[in-house]
């Protein structure tokens, strides 16, 4: 069985423009700059987003939390959207939507002199219209979030859900690869699709990405720049040593 058309991206964790360029040249459809689990400051994220956008790769950002001030800065920096971790309830999801959307649908402030407004060259109406396309993606990472997934997916302003199998596993005390976690992730996927909302997930391998797409996930974040570099380095060293070189 072949995957059925989902998009494949990767995490960016290094403060290096080359990571984004390599991801673009490799053919990833999008990148997710990770500010939850990588020590990236706002200026670095701004540069990574700018390079991705220039290369035609959708630049998403995983924010460390749902604070509106942080989300606004990254959207005004030109991010195509945000992934927001640990959204466990419908009310938390509503708060995330409000942070991403302009009034009357949210509370995002006008920052038309930012990169997103072409430094003031866009009129206010055009700036707001462009901003309406920002993607709002809550992450489902606990049993409580799984139970609320259908209602979260059905909220106006939620563009997709993202399943965090590792954190679900931590929450329920099971390995991410366990049948229990797989069942919970499947429930999120089914609830999202029942609401007509795309659903994504992450994996560390190509085989894992194929498997997730075969399950029906609409987008997959496969591996990351640091792990791909580390894996290639370890493979090279192990291969050379296996040939008798020390």
Short mmCIF file of C-alpha atoms in Angstrom, two decimals:
data_model
loop_
_atom_site.label_atom_id
_atom_site.label_comp_id
_atom_site.label_asym_id
_atom_site.label_seq_id
_atom_site.Cartn_x
_atom_site.Cartn_y
_atom_site.Cartn_z
CA UNK A 1 0.00 0.00 0.00
CA UNK A 2 1.35 3.43 -0.95
CA UNK A 3 0.86 6.65 1.03
CA UNK A 4 -2.07 8.70 -0.23
CA UNK A 5 -0.75 12.18 -0.87
CA UNK A 6 0.06 13.62 2.54
CA UNK A 7 2.69 16.32 2.91
CA UNK A 8 6.07 15.60 4.50
CA UNK A 9 8.09 18.15 6.46
CA UNK A 10 10.85 18.12 9.04
CA UNK A 11 11.80 19.85 12.28
CA UNK A 12 14.48 22.53 12.29
CA UNK A 13 16.39 22.67 15.57
CA UNK A 14 19.77 24.11 14.61
CA UNK A 15 20.33 27.90 14.47
CA UNK A 16 21.67 27.49 10.92
CA UNK A 17 20.22 28.82 7.68
CA UNK A 18 21.83 25.84 5.94
CA UNK A 19 19.39 23.49 7.67
CA UNK A 20 16.45 25.20 5.99
CA UNK A 21 18.23 25.35 2.64
CA UNK A 22 19.07 21.64 2.75
CA UNK A 23 15.48 20.79 3.69
CA UNK A 24 14.22 22.85 0.76
CA UNK A 25 16.65 21.33 -1.73
CA UNK A 26 15.83 17.84 -0.43
CA UNK A 27 12.17 18.40 -1.32
CA UNK A 28 10.40 18.76 2.02
CA UNK A 29 7.05 20.51 1.59
CA UNK A 30 7.36 22.42 4.85
CA UNK A 31 9.62 22.92 7.85
CA UNK A 32 8.68 23.38 11.49
CA UNK A 33 11.12 25.58 13.37
CA UNK A 34 11.12 24.16 16.87
CA UNK A 35 11.22 26.68 19.71
CA UNK A 36 9.77 24.24 22.25
CA UNK A 37 12.66 21.78 22.32
CA UNK A 38 15.51 23.78 20.77
CA UNK A 39 17.30 26.91 22.09
CA UNK A 40 16.31 29.19 19.21
CA UNK A 41 15.78 32.88 19.84
CA UNK A 42 13.30 35.08 18.01
CA UNK A 43 15.91 36.66 15.73
CA UNK A 44 17.15 33.25 14.62
CA UNK A 45 13.62 32.03 14.00
CA UNK A 46 12.96 35.18 11.97
CA UNK A 47 15.94 34.38 9.72
CA UNK A 48 15.01 30.70 9.34
CA UNK A 49 11.43 31.62 8.42
CA UNK A 50 12.63 34.20 5.89
CA UNK A 51 14.93 31.71 4.14
CA UNK A 52 12.25 29.00 4.03
CA UNK A 53 9.72 31.42 2.59
CA UNK A 54 12.18 32.60 -0.08
CA UNK A 55 12.81 28.98 -1.11
CA UNK A 56 9.11 28.15 -1.42
CA UNK A 57 8.96 25.94 1.67
CA UNK A 58 6.13 26.70 4.09
CA UNK A 59 7.70 27.91 7.39
CA UNK A 60 5.76 26.81 10.44
CA UNK A 61 6.93 27.39 14.00
CA UNK A 62 6.31 25.24 17.04
CA UNK A 63 5.97 27.74 19.86
CA UNK A 64 6.95 26.84 23.45
CA UNK A 65 3.44 27.59 24.75
CA UNK A 66 0.20 29.32 23.86
CA UNK A 67 1.06 32.86 24.97
CA UNK A 68 -0.49 35.35 22.57
CA UNK A 69 2.52 37.70 22.67
CA UNK A 70 4.88 35.00 21.43
CA UNK A 71 2.52 33.79 18.74
CA UNK A 72 1.97 37.30 17.39
CA UNK A 73 5.70 38.03 17.11
CA UNK A 74 6.30 34.90 15.07
CA UNK A 75 3.33 35.45 12.77
CA UNK A 76 4.46 39.03 12.17
CA UNK A 77 7.92 37.62 11.43
CA UNK A 78 6.32 35.78 8.51
CA UNK A 79 5.60 32.30 9.90
CA UNK A 80 2.94 30.52 7.90
CA UNK A 81 1.41 29.22 11.09
CA UNK A 82 2.06 27.85 14.55
CA UNK A 83 1.98 24.47 16.25
CA UNK A 84 1.03 24.96 19.89
CA UNK A 85 1.98 22.22 22.37
CA UNK A 86 -0.10 20.79 25.22
CA UNK A 87 -3.53 22.03 24.24
CA UNK A 88 -5.63 19.85 26.53
CA UNK A 89 -9.04 21.52 26.55
CA UNK A 90 -11.47 23.27 24.25
CA UNK A 91 -10.99 26.53 26.18
CA UNK A 92 -7.23 26.36 25.74
CA UNK A 93 -7.77 25.79 22.04
CA UNK A 94 -10.06 28.81 21.88
CA UNK A 95 -7.34 30.92 23.48
CA UNK A 96 -4.86 29.71 20.83
CA UNK A 97 -7.30 30.57 18.05
CA UNK A 98 -7.79 34.05 19.52
CA UNK A 99 -4.02 34.56 19.55
CA UNK A 100 -3.72 33.62 15.86
CA UNK A 101 -6.78 35.45 14.48
CA UNK A 102 -7.48 39.15 14.06
CA UNK A 103 -10.70 40.67 15.44
CA UNK A 104 -13.55 39.93 15.36
CA UNK A 105 -12.45 36.27 15.41
CA UNK A 106 -9.51 36.78 17.78
CA UNK A 107 -7.31 39.31 19.50
CA UNK A 108 -4.17 39.44 17.36
CA UNK A 109 -2.98 43.01 17.16
CA UNK A 110 -2.16 44.98 14.04
CA UNK A 111 1.56 44.89 13.24
CA UNK A 112 1.54 46.06 9.67
CA UNK A 113 5.04 47.51 9.85
CA UNK A 114 6.46 44.00 10.37
CA UNK A 115 7.72 41.58 7.74
CA UNK A 116 4.20 40.13 7.45
CA UNK A 117 3.00 43.60 6.45
CA UNK A 118 5.99 44.18 4.17
CA UNK A 119 7.24 46.79 6.62
CA UNK A 120 4.20 48.99 6.12
CA UNK A 121 3.93 48.67 2.35
CA UNK A 122 0.74 46.61 2.63
CA UNK A 123 -2.46 48.39 3.44
CA UNK A 124 -4.18 47.36 6.65
CA UNK A 125 -6.91 45.44 4.84
CA UNK A 126 -4.40 43.46 2.80
CA UNK A 127 -2.24 42.77 5.84
CA UNK A 128 -5.25 41.45 7.76
CA UNK A 129 -6.42 39.41 4.77
CA UNK A 130 -2.98 37.80 4.42
CA UNK A 131 -2.90 37.10 8.15
CA UNK A 132 -6.22 35.30 7.96
CA UNK A 133 -4.37 32.46 6.23
CA UNK A 134 -2.09 31.74 9.20
CA UNK A 135 -2.37 28.10 10.25
CA UNK A 136 -3.49 27.34 13.79
CA UNK A 137 -2.47 23.82 14.82
CA UNK A 138 -3.09 22.67 18.42
CA UNK A 139 -1.02 19.68 19.55
CA UNK A 140 -2.88 16.81 21.22
CA UNK A 141 -0.52 15.36 23.82
CA UNK A 142 -2.47 13.90 26.75
CA UNK A 143 -5.39 11.58 27.46
CA UNK A 144 -7.53 14.61 28.30
CA UNK A 145 -6.63 16.18 24.97
CA UNK A 146 -7.49 12.95 23.14
CA UNK A 147 -10.91 12.99 24.77
CA UNK A 148 -11.41 16.61 23.68
CA UNK A 149 -9.91 16.19 20.20
CA UNK A 150 -13.20 16.11 18.33
CA UNK A 151 -14.45 19.31 19.93
CA UNK A 152 -11.08 21.02 19.43
CA UNK A 153 -10.97 19.99 15.77
CA UNK A 154 -14.47 21.37 15.22
CA UNK A 155 -13.63 24.86 16.52
CA UNK A 156 -13.74 27.68 13.99
CA UNK A 157 -10.17 28.82 13.42
CA UNK A 158 -8.49 25.47 14.07
CA UNK A 159 -6.85 24.42 10.81
CA UNK A 160 -5.40 21.06 11.84
CA UNK A 161 -4.51 18.89 14.81
CA UNK A 162 -1.07 17.46 15.52
CA UNK A 163 -0.66 14.29 17.57
CA UNK A 164 2.27 14.08 19.99
CA UNK A 165 2.68 10.35 20.55
CA UNK A 166 5.71 10.71 22.81
CA UNK A 167 3.93 13.06 25.21
CA UNK A 168 0.75 10.99 25.12
CA UNK A 169 2.93 8.04 26.10
CA UNK A 170 4.42 9.99 29.00
CA UNK A 171 0.96 11.02 30.13
CA UNK A 172 -0.46 7.49 30.17
CA UNK A 173 2.74 5.75 31.23
CA UNK A 174 3.33 3.79 28.05
CA UNK A 175 5.91 3.71 25.27
CA UNK A 176 5.09 5.84 22.21
CA UNK A 177 5.15 2.64 20.10
CA UNK A 178 2.77 0.77 22.42
CA UNK A 179 -0.68 -0.42 21.27
CA UNK A 180 -2.29 1.84 23.87
CA UNK A 181 -0.66 4.98 22.47
CA UNK A 182 -1.33 3.88 18.89
CA UNK A 183 -5.01 3.48 19.76
CA UNK A 184 -5.16 6.94 21.32
CA UNK A 185 -3.46 8.50 18.29
CA UNK A 186 -5.92 6.70 16.06
CA UNK A 187 -8.79 8.19 18.03
CA UNK A 188 -7.42 11.68 17.42
CA UNK A 189 -7.08 11.01 13.70
CA UNK A 190 -10.64 9.70 13.49
CA UNK A 191 -12.05 12.60 15.52
CA UNK A 192 -10.23 15.17 13.39
CA UNK A 193 -11.43 13.65 10.14
CA UNK A 194 -14.98 13.38 11.45
CA UNK A 195 -14.81 17.14 12.03
CA UNK A 196 -13.37 17.67 8.53
CA UNK A 197 -10.02 18.79 9.95
CA UNK A 198 -6.58 17.55 8.79
CA UNK A 199 -4.40 15.73 11.29
CA UNK A 200 -0.63 15.31 11.43
CA UNK A 201 1.95 13.39 13.42
CA UNK A 202 5.70 13.07 13.84
CA UNK A 203 8.15 10.23 13.33
CA UNK A 204 11.89 9.75 13.30
CA UNK A 205 12.18 7.57 10.22
CA UNK A 206 11.18 7.28 6.58
CA UNK A 207 9.43 3.99 7.29
CA UNK A 208 7.52 5.65 10.10
CA UNK A 209 6.45 8.46 7.79
CA UNK A 210 5.19 5.99 5.21
CA UNK A 211 3.27 4.15 7.92
CA UNK A 212 1.61 7.31 9.21
CA UNK A 213 0.57 8.39 5.73
CA UNK A 214 -0.82 4.91 5.08
CA UNK A 215 -2.89 5.27 8.26
CA UNK A 216 -4.44 8.39 6.79
CA UNK A 217 -2.52 11.20 8.47
CA UNK A 218 -2.62 14.27 6.26
CA UNK A 219 0.87 15.55 7.03
CA UNK A 220 3.93 14.12 8.72
CA UNK A 221 6.95 15.76 10.35
CA UNK A 222 9.77 13.31 9.65
CA UNK A 223 13.00 13.43 11.65
CA UNK A 224 14.91 16.70 12.15
CA UNK A 225 18.11 18.38 11.09
CA UNK A 226 20.10 17.40 14.18
CA UNK A 227 19.10 13.73 14.13
CA UNK A 228 19.70 13.40 10.40
CA UNK A 229 23.19 14.85 10.82
CA UNK A 230 23.90 12.69 13.89
CA UNK A 231 22.61 9.56 12.17
CA UNK A 232 24.66 10.13 9.02
CA UNK A 233 27.77 10.80 11.12
CA UNK A 234 27.29 7.65 13.22
CA UNK A 235 26.65 5.53 10.11
CA UNK A 236 29.81 6.82 8.44
CA UNK A 237 31.97 6.14 11.51
CA UNK A 238 30.48 2.69 12.12
CA UNK A 239 30.89 1.76 8.46
CA UNK A 240 34.54 2.84 8.40
CA UNK A 241 35.28 1.01 11.66
CA UNK A 242 33.60 -2.14 10.37
CA UNK A 243 36.14 -2.03 7.56
CA UNK A 244 38.98 -2.27 10.05
CA UNK A 245 39.85 1.42 10.39
CA UNK A 246 40.23 2.75 13.96
#
